[in-house]
Coordinates of C-alpha atoms and ligand atoms in Angstrom, one line a residue:
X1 CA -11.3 -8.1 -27.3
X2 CA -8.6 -7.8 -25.0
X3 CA -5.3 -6.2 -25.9
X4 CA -3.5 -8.6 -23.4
X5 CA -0.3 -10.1 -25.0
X6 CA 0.5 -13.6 -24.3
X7 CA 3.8 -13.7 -22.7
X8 CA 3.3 -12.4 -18.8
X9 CA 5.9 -10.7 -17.1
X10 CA 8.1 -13.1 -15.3
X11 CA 11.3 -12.5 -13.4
X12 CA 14.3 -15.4 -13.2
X13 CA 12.8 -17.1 -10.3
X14 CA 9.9 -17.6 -12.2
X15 CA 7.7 -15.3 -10.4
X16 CA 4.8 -13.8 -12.4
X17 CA 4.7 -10.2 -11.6
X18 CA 0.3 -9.8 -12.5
X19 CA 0.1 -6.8 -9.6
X20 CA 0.9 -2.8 -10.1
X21 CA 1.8 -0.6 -7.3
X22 CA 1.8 3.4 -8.6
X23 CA 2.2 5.8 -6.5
X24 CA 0.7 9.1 -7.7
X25 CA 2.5 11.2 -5.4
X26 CA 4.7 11.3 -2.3
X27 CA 2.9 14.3 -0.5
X28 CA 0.5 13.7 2.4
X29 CA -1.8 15.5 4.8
X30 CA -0.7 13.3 7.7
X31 CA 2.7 13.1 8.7
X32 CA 2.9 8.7 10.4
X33 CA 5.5 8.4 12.8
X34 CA 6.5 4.9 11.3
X35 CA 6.1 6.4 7.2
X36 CA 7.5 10.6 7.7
X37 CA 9.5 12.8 9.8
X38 CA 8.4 15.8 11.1
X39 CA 9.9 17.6 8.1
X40 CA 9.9 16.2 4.7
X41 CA 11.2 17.3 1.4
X42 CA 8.7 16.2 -1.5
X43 CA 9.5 15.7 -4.9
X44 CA 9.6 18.9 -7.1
X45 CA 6.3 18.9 -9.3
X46 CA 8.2 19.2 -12.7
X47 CA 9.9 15.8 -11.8
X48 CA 6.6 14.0 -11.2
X49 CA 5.0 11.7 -14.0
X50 CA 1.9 13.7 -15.3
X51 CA -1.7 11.7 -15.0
X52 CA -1.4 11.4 -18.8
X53 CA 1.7 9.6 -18.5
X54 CA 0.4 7.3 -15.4
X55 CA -2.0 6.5 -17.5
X56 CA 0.5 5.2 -20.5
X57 CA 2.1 3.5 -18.3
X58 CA -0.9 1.6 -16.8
X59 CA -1.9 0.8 -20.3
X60 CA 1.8 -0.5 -21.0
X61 CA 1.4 -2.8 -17.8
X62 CA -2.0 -3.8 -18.6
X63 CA -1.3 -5.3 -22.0
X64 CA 1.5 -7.1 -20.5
X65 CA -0.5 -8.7 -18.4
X66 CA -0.8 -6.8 -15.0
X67 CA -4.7 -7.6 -13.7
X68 CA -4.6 -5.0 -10.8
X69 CA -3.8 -1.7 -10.1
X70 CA -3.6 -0.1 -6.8
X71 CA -3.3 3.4 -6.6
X72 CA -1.0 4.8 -3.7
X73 CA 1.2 7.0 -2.3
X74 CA 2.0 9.1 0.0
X75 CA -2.0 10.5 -0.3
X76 CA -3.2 9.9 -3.4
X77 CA -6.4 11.7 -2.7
X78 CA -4.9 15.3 -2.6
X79 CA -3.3 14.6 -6.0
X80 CA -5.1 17.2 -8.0
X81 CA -7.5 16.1 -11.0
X82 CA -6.6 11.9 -9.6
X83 CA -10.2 11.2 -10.8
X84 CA -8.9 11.8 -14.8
X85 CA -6.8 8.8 -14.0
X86 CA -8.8 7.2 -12.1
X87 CA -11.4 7.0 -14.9
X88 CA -8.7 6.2 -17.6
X89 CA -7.4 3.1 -15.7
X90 CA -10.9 2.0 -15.2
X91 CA -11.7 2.0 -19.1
X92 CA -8.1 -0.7 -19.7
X93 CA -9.4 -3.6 -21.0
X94 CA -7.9 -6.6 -19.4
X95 CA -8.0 -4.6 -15.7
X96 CA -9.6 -6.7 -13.5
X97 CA -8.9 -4.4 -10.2
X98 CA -8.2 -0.9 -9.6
X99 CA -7.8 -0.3 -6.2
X100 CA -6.7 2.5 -4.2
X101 CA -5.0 3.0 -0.2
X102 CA -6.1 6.1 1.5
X103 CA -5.6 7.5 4.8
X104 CA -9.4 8.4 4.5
X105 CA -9.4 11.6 5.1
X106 CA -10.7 13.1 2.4
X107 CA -12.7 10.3 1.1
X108 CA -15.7 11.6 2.4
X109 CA -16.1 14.1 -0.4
X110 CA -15.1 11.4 -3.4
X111 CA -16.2 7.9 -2.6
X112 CA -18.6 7.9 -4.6
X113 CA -16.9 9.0 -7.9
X114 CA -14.5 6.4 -7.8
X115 CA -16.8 3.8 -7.4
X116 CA -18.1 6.1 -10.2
X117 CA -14.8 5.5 -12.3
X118 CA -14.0 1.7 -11.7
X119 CA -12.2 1.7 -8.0
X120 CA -13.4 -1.7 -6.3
X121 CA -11.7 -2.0 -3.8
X122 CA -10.4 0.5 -1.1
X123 CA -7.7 0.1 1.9
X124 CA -7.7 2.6 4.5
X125 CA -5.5 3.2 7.2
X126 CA -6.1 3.3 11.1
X127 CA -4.3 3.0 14.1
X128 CA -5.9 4.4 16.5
X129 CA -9.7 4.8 17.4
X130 CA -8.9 7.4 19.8
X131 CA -8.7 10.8 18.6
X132 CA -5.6 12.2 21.1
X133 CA -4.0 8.8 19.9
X134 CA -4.7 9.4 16.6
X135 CA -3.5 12.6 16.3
X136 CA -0.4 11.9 17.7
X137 CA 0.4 8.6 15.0
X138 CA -0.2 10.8 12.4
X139 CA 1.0 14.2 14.1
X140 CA -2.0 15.8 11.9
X141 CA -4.6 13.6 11.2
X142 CA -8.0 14.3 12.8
X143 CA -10.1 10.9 13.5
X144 CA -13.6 11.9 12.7
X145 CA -12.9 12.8 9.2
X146 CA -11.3 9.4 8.3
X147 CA -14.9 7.6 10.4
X148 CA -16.6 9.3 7.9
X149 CA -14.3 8.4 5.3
X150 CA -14.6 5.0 5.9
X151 CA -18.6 5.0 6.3
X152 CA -18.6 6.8 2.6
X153 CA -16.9 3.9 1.0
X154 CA -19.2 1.5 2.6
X155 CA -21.8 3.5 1.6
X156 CA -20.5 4.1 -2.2
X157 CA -20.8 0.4 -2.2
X158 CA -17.4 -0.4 -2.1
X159 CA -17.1 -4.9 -1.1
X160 CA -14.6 -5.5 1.5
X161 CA -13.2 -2.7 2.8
X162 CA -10.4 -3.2 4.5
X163 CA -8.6 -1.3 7.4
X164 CA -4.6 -1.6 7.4
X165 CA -3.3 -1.1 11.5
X166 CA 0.9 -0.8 12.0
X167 CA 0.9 -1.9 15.4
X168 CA 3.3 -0.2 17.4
X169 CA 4.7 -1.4 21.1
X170 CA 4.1 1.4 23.5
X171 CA 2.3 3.3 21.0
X172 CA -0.7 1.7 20.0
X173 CA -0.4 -2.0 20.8
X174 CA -3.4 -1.9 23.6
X175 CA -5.3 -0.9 20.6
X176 CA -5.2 -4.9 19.1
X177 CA -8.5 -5.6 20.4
X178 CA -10.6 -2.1 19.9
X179 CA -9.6 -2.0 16.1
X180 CA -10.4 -5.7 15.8
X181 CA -13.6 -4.6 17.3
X182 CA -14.3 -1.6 15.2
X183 CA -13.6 -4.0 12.4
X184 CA -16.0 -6.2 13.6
X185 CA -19.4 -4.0 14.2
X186 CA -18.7 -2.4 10.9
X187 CA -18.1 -5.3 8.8
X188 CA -15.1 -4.5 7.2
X189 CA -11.8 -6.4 6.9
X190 CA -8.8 -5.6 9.0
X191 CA -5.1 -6.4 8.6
X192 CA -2.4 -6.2 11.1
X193 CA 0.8 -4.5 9.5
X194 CA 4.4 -5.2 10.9
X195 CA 6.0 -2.3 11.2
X196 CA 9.2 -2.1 8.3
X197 CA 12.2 0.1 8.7
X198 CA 12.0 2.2 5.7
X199 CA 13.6 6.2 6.0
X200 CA 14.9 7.4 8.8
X201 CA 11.4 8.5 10.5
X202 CA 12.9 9.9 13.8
X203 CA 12.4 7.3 15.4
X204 CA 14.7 5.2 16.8
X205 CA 13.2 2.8 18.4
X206 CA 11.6 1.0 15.6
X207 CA 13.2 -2.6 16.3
X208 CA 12.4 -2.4 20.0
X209 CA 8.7 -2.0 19.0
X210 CA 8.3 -3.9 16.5
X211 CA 5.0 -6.3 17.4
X212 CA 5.1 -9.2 15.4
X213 CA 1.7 -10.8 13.2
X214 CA 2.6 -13.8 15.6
X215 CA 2.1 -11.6 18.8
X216 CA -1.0 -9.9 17.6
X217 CA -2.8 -13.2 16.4
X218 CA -2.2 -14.7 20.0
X219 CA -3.6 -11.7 21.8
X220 CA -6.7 -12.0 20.0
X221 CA -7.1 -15.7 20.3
X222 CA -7.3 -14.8 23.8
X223 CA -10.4 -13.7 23.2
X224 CA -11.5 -15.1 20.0
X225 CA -10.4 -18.4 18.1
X226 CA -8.7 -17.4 15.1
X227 CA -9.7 -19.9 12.0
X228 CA -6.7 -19.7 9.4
X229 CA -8.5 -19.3 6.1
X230 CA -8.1 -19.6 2.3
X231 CA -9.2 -16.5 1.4
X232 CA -7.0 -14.4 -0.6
X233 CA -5.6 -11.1 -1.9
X234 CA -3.7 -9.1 -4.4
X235 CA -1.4 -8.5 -1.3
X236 CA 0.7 -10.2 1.1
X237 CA -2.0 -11.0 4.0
X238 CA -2.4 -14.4 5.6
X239 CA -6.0 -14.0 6.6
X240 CA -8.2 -16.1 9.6
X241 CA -11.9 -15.5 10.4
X242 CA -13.7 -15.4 13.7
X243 CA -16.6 -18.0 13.6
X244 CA -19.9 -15.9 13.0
X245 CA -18.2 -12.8 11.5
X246 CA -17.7 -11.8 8.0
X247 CA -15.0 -10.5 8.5
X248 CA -11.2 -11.4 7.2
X249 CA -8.3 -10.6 9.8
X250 CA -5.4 -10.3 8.0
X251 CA -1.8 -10.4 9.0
X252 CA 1.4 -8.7 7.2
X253 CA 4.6 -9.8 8.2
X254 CA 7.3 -8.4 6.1
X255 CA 10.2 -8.9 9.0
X256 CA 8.7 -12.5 10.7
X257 CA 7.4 -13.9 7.4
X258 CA 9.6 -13.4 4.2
X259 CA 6.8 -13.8 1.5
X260 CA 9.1 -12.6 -1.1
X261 CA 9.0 -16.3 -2.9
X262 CA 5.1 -15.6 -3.9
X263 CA 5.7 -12.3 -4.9
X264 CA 3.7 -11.0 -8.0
X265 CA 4.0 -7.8 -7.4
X266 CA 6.0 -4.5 -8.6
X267 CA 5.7 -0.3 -8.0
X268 CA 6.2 2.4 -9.8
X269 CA 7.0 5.7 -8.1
X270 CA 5.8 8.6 -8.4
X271 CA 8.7 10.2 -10.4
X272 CA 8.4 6.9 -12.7
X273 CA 11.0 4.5 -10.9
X274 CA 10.0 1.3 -11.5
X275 CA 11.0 -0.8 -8.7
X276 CA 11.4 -4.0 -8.2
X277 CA 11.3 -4.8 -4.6
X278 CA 10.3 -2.9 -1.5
X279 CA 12.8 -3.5 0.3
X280 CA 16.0 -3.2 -2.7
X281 CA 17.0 -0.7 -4.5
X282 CA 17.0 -2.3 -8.1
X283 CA 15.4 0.3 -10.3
X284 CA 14.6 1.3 -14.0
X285 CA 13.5 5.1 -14.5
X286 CA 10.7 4.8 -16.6
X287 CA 10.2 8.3 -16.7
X288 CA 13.0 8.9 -18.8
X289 CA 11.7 5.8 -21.1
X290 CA 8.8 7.7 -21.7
X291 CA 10.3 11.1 -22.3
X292 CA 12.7 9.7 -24.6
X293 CA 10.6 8.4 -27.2
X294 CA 6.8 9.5 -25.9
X295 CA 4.0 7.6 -27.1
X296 CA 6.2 5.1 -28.1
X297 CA 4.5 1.8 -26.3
X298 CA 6.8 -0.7 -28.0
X299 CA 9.7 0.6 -26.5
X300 CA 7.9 1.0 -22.5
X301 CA 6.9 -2.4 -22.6
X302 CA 10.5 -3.5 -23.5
X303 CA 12.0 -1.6 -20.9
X304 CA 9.7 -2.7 -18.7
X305 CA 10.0 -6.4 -19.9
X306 CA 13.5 -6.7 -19.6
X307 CA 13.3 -5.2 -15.5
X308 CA 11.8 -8.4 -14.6
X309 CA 15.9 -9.4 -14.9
X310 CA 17.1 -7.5 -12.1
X311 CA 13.9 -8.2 -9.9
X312 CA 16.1 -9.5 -6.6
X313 CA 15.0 -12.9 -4.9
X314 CA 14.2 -11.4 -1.4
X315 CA 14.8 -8.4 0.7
X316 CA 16.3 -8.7 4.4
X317 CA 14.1 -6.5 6.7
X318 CA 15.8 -6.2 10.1
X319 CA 19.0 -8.4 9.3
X320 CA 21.3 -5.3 10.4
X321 CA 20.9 -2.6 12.7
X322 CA 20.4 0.5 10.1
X323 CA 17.1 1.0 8.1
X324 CA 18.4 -1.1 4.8
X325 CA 16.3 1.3 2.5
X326 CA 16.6 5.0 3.0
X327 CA 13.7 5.5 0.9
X328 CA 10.7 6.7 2.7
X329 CA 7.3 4.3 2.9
X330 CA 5.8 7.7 1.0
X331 CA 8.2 7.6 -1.5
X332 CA 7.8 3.8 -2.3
X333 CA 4.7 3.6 -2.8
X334 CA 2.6 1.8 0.0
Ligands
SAM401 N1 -1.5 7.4 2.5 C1 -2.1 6.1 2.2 C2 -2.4 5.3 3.5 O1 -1.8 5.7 4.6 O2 -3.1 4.4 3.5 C3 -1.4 5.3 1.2 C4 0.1 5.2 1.4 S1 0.8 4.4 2.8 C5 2.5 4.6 2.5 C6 0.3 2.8 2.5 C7 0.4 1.8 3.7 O3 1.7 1.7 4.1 C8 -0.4 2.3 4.9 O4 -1.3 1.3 5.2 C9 0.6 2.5 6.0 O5 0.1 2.1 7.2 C10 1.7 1.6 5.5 N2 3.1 1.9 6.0 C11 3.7 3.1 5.9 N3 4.9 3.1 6.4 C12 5.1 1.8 6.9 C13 6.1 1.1 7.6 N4 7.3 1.7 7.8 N5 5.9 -0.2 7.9 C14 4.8 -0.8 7.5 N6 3.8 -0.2 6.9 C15 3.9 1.1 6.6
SF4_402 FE1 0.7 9.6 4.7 FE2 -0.1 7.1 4.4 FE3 2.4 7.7 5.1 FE4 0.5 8.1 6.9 S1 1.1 6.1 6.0 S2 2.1 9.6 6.3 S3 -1.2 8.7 5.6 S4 1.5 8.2 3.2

């Protein structure tokens, strides 16, 4: 029987918030130039939300009605012992989807348990097929390991996996095509990502190259006929198929396409702020809910009910010069 309660989470616009962002930490192996700088300070390890606590907290969002889970970050594979929560989310009744965005790179080792412990479906990142290019988007990253990472969780029987490419001008932008391709001879969905300002990466040149969904749908209809389609997704992609391919092509657009009035979504971080937009700062600490009176689930899904009150309408990407959120991508919670 399921432990669902009736009364979803919905916000004043009348927005049912169904989807569950947690990011289980804000560390990394790679260092993106459009989610890090060079030098980062992480969260001390005493202020992070144990896995025991992730998990009360996923329970608390299950029974009010969230249906998916995706796990994130920063990495969330080199978050030690993950797999313990991993196979605690996967045993919530009334969780339909636990999914999980890597950067792949050590999913070689670990596909297999999480399709092992309930993940169904995976998002992994890549921006580059090249491995000088590569390395120098994520200033660490070494290609081949996240090939094979990707190959594992088609092997591990994962459905759909999906590739997620920030498209960069003057960084990766001649790249449209070969990822499309790679996407293509693989089988595996792709999605085009619009490059937000979030944290001051370094990089100032963000709103110069800035490629919109727009742009990278017509450079591919040069060469194949996009179909819009119906499909859909937990997430924000508009996705279009290429007649005699299985594969979904999938488009973000967080700057040219507001989506925030079909929002379901909300994230936790991984110190337990609950937040209510990407792109606002409207938060509730959650941690402190749960520290306060601990084990106490009546009181964390009250706290989290009455959030859905200060959930803003939109966010405004790109409306003014300076990054509107100083908060990192890492720290969000992709
Ligand atoms: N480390 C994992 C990964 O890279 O897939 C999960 C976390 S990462 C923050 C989640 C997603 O956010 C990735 O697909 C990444 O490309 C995307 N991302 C990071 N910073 C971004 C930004 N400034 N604009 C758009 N997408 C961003
Ligand atoms: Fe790490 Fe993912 Fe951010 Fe790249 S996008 S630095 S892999 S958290």
């Amino acid at each position: 029987m399921s432990n669902r309660e009736s009364t979803a989470l919905t916000d004043r616009f009348g927005r049912v918030i169904n989807y569950l962002r947690l990011s289980v930490t804000d560390r990394c192996d790679f260092r993106c130039i459009y989610c890090m700088a060079e030098e980062m300070t992480f969260v001390p390890r005493q202020q992070l939300l144990t896995l025991e606590e992730m998990a009360f907290l996923g329970r608390a969002f299950v029974e009010l009605g969230v249906s998916r889970i995706r796990l994130t970050g920063g990495e969330p594979l080199v978050r030690r012992n993950l797999m313990s929560l991993v196979r605690d989310l996967g045993n919530l009744d009334g969780l339909d989807e636990l999914l999980l965005t890597t950067n792949g790179s050590r999913l070689d080792e670990v596909a297999d348990e999480l399709v092992a412990a309930g993940v169904n479906r995976i998002n992994i990142s890549l921006d580059s097929v090249q491995p000088r290019r590569f390395a120098e988007i994520t200033r660490t990253g070494e290609l081949h390991r996240v090939l094979k990472g990707i190959a594992a969780a088609q092997r591990a029987g994962i459905e759909r996996v999906k590739i997620n490419s920030v498209i960069m001008r003057g960084h990766n932008d001649d790249e449209i095509m070969p990822l499309l391709e790679f996407a293509l001879e693989r089988g595996l969905d792709i999605s085009f990502i619009e490059e937000m300002p979030l944290g001051e990466t370094g990089r100032d040149e963000r709103k110069g190259e800035l490629v919109s969904s727009e742009e990278v749908r017509q450079r591919i209809g040069e060469y194949y006929p996009l179909t819009s389609s119906n499909d859909s997704s937990p997430g924000p992609s508009r996705y279009y198929r290429i007649a005699g391919s299985d594969s979904r092509i999938g488009f973000i657009s967080p700057n040219s396409h507001n989506f925030c009035e079909s929002c379901n979504r909300v994230r936790v971080t991984c110190e337990g702020r609950l937040l209510l937009c990407l792109g606002n700062e409207h938060s509730v600490d959650l941690r402190e809910v749960i520290r306060t009176s601990p084990g106490d689930m009546g009181v964390l899904k009250a706290a989290i009910t009455r959030a859905m009150d200060i959930k803003p309408e939109r966010h405004h990407f790109y409306e003014t010069d300076q990054p509107q959120v100083v908060r990192f991508m890492n720290a969000t919670g992709g």
